[in-house]
Coordinates of N, CA, C and O and ligand atoms in Angstrom, one line a residue:
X1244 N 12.7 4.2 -12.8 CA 12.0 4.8 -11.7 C 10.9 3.9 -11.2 O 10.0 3.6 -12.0
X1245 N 11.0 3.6 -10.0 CA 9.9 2.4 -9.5 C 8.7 3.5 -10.0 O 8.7 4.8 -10.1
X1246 N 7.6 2.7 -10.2 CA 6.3 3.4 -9.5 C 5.1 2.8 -8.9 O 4.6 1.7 -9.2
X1247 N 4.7 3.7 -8.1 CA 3.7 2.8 -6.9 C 2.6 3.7 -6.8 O 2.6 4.9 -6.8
X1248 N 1.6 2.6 -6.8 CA -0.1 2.9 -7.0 C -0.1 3.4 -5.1 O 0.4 2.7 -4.2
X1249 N -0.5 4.8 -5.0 CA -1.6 4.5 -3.4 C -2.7 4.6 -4.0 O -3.0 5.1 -5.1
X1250 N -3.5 4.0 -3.1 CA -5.4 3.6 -2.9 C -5.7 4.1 -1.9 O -5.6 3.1 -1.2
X1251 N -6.0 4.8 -1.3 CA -6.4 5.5 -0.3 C -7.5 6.7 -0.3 O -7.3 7.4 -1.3
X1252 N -8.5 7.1 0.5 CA -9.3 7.7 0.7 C -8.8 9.1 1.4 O -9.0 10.3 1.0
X1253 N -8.4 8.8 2.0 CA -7.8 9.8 3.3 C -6.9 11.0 2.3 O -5.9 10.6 1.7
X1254 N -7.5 12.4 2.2 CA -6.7 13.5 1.8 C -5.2 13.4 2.4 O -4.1 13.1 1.8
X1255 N -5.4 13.7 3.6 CA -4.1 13.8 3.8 C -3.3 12.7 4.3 O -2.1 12.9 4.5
X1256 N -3.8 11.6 4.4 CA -2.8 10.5 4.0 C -2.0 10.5 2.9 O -0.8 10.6 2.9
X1257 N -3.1 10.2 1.7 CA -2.5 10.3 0.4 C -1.5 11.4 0.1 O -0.5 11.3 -0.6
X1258 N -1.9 12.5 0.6 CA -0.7 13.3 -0.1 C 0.6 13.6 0.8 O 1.6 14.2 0.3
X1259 N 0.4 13.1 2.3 CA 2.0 12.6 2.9 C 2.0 11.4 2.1 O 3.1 11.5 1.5
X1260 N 1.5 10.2 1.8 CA 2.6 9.2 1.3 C 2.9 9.2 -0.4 O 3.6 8.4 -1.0
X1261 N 2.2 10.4 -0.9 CA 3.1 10.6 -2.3 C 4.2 11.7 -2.0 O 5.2 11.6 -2.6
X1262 N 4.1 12.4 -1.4 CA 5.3 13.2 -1.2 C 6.3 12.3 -1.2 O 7.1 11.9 -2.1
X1263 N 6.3 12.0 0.5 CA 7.5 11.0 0.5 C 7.9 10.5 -0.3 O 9.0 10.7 -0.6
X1264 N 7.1 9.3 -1.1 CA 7.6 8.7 -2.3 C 8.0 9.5 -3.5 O 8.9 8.9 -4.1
X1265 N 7.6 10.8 -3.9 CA 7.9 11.3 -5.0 C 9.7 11.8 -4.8 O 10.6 11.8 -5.7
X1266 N 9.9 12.3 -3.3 CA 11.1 13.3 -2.9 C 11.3 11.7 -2.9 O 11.2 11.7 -4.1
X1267 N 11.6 10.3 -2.6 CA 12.4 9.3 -2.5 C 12.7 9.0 -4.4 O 13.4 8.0 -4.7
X1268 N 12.1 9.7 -5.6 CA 11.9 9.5 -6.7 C 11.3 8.3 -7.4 O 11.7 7.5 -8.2
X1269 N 10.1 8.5 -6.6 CA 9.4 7.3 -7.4 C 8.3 7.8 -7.9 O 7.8 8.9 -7.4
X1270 N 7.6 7.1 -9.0 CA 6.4 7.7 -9.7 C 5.4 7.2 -9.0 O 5.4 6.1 -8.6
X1271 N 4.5 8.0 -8.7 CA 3.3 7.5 -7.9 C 2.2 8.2 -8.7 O 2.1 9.4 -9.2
X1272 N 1.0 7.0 -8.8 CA 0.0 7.3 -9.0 C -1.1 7.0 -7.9 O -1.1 6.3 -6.9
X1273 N -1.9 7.7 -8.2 CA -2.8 8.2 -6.6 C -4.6 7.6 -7.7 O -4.8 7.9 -8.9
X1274 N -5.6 6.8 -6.6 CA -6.7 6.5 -6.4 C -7.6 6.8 -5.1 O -7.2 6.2 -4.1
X1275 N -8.6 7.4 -5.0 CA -9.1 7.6 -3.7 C -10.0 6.4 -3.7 O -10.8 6.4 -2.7
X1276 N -9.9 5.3 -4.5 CA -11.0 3.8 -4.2 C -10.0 3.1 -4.7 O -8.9 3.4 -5.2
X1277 N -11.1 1.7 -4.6 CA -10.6 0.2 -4.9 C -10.8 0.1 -6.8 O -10.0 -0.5 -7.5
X1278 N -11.9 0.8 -7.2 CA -12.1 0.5 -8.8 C -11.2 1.0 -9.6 O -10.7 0.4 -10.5
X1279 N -10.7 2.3 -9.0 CA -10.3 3.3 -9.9 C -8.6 2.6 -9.8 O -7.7 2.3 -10.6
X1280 N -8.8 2.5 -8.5 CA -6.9 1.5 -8.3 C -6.9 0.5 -9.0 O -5.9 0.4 -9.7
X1281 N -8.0 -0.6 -9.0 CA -7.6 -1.9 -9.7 C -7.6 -1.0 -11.2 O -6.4 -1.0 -11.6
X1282 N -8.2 -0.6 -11.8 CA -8.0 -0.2 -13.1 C -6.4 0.2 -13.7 O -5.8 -0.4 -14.7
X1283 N -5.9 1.4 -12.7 CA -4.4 1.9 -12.8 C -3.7 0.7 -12.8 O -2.9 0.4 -13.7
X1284 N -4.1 -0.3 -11.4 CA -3.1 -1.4 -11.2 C -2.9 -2.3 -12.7 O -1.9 -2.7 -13.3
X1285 N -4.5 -2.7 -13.2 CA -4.3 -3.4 -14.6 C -3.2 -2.6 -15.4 O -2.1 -3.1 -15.6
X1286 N -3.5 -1.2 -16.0 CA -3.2 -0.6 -16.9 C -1.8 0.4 -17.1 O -1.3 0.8 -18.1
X1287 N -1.3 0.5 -15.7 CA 0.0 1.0 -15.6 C 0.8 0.2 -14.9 O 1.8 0.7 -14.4
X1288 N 0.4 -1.4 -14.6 CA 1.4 -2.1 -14.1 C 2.9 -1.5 -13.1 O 4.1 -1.6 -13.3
X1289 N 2.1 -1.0 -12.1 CA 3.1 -0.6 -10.9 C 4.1 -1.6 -10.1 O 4.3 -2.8 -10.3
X1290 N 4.7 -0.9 -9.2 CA 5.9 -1.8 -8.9 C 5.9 -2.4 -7.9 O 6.4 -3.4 -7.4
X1291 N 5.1 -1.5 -7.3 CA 3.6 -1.8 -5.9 C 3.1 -0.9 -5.5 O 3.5 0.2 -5.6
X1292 N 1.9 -1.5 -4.9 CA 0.8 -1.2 -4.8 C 0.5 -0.9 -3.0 O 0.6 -1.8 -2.2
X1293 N 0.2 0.2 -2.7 CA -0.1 0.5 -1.1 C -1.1 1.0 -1.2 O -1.3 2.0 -1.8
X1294 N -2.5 -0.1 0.0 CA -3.7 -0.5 -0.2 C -4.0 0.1 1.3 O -3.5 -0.3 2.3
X1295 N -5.2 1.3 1.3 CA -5.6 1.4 2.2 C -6.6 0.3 2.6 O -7.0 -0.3 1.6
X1296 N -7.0 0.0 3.6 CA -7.7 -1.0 4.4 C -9.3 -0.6 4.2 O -10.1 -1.1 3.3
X1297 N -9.6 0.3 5.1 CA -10.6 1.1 5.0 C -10.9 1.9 3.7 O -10.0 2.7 3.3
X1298 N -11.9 1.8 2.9 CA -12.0 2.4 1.5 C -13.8 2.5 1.3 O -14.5 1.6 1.7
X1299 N -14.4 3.7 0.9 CA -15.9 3.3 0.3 C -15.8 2.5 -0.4 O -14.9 2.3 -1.3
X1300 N -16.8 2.0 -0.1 CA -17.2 0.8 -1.3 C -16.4 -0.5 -1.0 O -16.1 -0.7 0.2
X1301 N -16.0 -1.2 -2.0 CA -14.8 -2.1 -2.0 C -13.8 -1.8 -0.9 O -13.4 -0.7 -0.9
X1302 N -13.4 -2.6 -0.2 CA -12.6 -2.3 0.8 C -11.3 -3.0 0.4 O -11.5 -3.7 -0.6
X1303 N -9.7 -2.9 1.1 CA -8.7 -3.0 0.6 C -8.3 -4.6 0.8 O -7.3 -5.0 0.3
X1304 N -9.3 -5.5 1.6 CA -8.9 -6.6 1.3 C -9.7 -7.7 0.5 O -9.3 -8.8 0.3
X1305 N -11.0 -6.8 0.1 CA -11.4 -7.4 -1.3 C -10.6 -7.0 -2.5 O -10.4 -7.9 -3.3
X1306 N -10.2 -5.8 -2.6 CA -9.3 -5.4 -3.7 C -8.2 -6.0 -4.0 O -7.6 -5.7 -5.1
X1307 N -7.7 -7.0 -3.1 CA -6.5 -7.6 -2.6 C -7.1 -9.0 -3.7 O -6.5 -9.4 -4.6
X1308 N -8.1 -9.3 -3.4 CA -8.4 -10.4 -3.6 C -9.2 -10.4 -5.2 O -9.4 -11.5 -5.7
X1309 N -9.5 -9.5 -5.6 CA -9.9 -8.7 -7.3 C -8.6 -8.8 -7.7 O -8.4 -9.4 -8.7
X1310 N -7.2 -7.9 -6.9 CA -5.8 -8.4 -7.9 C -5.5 -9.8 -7.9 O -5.4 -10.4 -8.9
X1311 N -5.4 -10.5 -6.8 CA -5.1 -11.8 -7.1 C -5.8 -12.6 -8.1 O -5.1 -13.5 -8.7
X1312 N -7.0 -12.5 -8.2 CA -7.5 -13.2 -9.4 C -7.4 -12.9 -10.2 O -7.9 -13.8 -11.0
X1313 N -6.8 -11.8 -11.0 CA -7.0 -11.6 -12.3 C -5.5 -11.8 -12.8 O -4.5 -11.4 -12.2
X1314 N -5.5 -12.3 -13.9 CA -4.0 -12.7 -14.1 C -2.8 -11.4 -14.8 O -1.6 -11.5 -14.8
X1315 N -3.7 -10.2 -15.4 CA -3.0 -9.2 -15.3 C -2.3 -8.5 -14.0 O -1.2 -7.9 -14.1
X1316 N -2.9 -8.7 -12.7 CA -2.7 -8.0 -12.2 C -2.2 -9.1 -10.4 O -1.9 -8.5 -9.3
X1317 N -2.2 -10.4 -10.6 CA -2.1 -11.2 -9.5 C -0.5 -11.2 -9.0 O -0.1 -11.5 -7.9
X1318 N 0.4 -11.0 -10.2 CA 1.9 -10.6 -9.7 C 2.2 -9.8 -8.8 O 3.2 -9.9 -8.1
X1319 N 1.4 -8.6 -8.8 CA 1.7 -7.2 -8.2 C 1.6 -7.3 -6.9 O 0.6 -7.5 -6.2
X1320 N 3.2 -7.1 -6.4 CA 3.7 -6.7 -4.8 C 2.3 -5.3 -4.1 O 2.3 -4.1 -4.3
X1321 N 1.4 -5.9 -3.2 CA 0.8 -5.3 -2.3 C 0.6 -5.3 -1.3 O 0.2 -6.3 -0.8
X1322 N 0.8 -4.0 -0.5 CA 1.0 -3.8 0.8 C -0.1 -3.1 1.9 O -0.3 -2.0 1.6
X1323 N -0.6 -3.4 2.7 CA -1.7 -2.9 3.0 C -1.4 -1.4 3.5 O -0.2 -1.3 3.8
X1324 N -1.9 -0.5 3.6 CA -1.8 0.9 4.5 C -3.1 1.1 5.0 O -4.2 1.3 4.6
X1325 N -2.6 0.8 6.3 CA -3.8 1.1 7.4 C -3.8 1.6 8.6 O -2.8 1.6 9.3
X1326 N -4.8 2.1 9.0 CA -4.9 3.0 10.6 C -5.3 1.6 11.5 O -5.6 1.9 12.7
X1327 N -5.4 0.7 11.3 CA -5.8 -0.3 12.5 C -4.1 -1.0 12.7 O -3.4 -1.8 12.1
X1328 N -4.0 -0.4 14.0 CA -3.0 -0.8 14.9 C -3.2 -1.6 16.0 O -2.4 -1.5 16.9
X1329 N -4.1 -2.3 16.2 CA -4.4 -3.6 17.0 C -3.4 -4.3 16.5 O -2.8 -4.2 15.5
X1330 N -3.4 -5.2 17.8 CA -2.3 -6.5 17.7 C -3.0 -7.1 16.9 O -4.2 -6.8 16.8
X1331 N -2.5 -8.0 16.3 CA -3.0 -9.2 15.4 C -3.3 -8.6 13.7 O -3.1 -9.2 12.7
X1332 N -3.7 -7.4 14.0 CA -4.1 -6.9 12.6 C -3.2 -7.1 11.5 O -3.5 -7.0 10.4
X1333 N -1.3 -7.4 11.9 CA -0.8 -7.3 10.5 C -0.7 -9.2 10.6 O -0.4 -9.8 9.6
X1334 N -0.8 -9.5 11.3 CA -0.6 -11.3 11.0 C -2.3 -11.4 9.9 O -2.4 -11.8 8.8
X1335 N -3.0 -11.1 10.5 CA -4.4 -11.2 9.5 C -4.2 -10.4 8.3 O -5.0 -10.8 7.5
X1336 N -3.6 -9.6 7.9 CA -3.4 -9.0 6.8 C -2.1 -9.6 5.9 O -1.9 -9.1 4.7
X1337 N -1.3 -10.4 6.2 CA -0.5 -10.8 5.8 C -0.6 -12.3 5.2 O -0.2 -12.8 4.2
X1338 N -1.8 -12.9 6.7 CA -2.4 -14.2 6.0 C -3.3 -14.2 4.4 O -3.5 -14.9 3.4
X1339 N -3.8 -12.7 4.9 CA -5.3 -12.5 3.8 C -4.0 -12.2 2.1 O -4.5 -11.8 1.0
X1340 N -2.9 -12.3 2.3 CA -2.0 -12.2 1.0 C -1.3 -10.9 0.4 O -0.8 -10.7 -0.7
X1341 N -1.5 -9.9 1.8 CA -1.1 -8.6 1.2 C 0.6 -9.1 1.4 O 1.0 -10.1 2.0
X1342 N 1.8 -7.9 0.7 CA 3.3 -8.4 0.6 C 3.8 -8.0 1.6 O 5.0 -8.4 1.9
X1343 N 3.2 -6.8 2.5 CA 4.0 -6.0 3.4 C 2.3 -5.4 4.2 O 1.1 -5.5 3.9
X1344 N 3.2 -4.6 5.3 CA 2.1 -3.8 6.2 C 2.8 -2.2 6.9 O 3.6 -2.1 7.8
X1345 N 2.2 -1.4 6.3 CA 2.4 -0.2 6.6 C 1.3 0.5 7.5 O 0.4 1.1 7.0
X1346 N 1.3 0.5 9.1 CA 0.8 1.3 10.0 C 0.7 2.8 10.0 O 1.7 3.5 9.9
X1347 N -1.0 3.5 10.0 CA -1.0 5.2 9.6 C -1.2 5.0 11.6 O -1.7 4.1 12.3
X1348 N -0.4 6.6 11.8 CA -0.1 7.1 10.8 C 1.6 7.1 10.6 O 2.5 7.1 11.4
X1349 N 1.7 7.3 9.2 CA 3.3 7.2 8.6 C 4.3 7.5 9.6 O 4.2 8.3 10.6
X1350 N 5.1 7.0 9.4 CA 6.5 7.3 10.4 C 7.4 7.4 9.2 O 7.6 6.3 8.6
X1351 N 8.2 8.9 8.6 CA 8.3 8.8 7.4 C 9.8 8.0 7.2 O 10.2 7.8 6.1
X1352 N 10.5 7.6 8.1 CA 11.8 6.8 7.7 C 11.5 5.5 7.7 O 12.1 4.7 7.0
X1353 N 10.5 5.2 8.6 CA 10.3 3.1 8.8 C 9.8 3.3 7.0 O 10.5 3.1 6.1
X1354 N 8.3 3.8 6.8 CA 7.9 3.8 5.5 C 8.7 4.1 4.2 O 8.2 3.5 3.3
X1355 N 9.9 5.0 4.0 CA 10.6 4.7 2.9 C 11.7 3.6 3.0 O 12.0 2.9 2.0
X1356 N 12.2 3.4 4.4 CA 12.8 2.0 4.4 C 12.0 0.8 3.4 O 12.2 0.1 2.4
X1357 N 10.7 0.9 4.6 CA 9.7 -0.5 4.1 C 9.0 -0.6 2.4 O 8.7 -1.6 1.9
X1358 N 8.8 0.8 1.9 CA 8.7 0.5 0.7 C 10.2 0.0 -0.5 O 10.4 -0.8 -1.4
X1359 N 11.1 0.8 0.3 CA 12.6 -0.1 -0.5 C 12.7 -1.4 -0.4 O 13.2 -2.1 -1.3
X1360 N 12.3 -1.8 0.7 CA 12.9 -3.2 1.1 C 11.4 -4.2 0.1 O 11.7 -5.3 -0.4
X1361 N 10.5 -3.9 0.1 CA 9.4 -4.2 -1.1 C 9.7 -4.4 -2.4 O 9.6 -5.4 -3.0
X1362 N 10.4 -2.9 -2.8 CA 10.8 -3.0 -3.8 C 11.9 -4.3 -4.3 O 11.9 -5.1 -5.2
X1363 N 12.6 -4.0 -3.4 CA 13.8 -5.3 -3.1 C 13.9 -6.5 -3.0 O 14.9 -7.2 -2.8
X1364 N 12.1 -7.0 -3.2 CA 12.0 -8.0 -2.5 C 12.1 -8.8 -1.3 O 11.8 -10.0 -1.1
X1365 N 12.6 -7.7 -0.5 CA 12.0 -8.3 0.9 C 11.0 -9.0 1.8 O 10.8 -8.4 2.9
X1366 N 10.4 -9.7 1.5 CA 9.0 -10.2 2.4 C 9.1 -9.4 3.9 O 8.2 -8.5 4.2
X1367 N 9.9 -9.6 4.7 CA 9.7 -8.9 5.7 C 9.8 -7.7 6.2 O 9.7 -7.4 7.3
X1368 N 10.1 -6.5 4.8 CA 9.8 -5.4 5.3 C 8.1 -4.8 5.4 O 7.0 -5.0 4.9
X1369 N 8.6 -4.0 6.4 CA 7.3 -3.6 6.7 C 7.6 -2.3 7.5 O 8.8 -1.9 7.6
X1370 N 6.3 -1.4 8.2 CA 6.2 -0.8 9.5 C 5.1 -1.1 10.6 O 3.9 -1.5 10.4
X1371 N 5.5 -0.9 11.7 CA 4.5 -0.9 12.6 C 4.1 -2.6 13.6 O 3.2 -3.1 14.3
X1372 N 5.2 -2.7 13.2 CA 5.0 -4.2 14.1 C 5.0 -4.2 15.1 O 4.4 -5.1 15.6
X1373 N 5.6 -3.4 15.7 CA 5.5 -3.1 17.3 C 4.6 -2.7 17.8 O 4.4 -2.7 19.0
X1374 N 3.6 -1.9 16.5 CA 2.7 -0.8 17.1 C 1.6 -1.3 18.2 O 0.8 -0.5 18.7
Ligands
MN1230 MN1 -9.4 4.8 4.4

């Protein structure tokens, strides 16, 4: 059973995108920050990781950049999840090394598509490219 870290602040973000993931049967573990995520991400080695952008404190693309340095945790497939739907924002989020880009709010068939195709190793799945 895959399982995937969300990082997210947002009540009800978080608990549409573990639903969906749990009814698609995957284990999901849930963090409302960046510390408490990088911790899970060290210690339960997920299958990926979907990174809200926006976070107190540590934000999702320093956290990005906390997993990549650490060698526990720099393999781990991560995908940003974010409410910034400007143009440009997933080309800058994809430079900055996240593996994929999920636009809130959820569209729940592109999002279980694009986390399969993650899982799959697809580099180019994603959602919200058009957005
Ligand atoms: Mn947020």
């Amino acid at each position: 059973m895959p399982r995937i870290l969300i990082v997210e602040d947002n009540p009800i973000n978080m608990k549409l995108a573990a639903r969906l993931l749990e009814y698609a049967g995957h284990e999901v573990l849930q963090a409302e920050e960046a510390t408490a995520g990088l911790c899970l991400a060290r210690e339960r080695q997920p299958d990926l990781v979907l990174m809200d952008i926006m976070l107190p404190g540590m934000d999702g693309v320093a956290a990005l950049g906390e997993l990549r340095a650490d060698p526990a945790t720099a393999h781990l497939k991560v995908a940003a999840l974010t409410s910034y739907a400007m143009k440009g924002d997933r080309e800058r989020l994809l430079e900055a090394g996240f593996d994929g880009y999920f636009a809130k709010p959820i569209r729940h068939k592109e999002f279980l598509a694009g986390v399969a195709g993650l899982l799959a190793g697809n580099p180019e799945a994603e959602q919200g490219r058009d957005r």
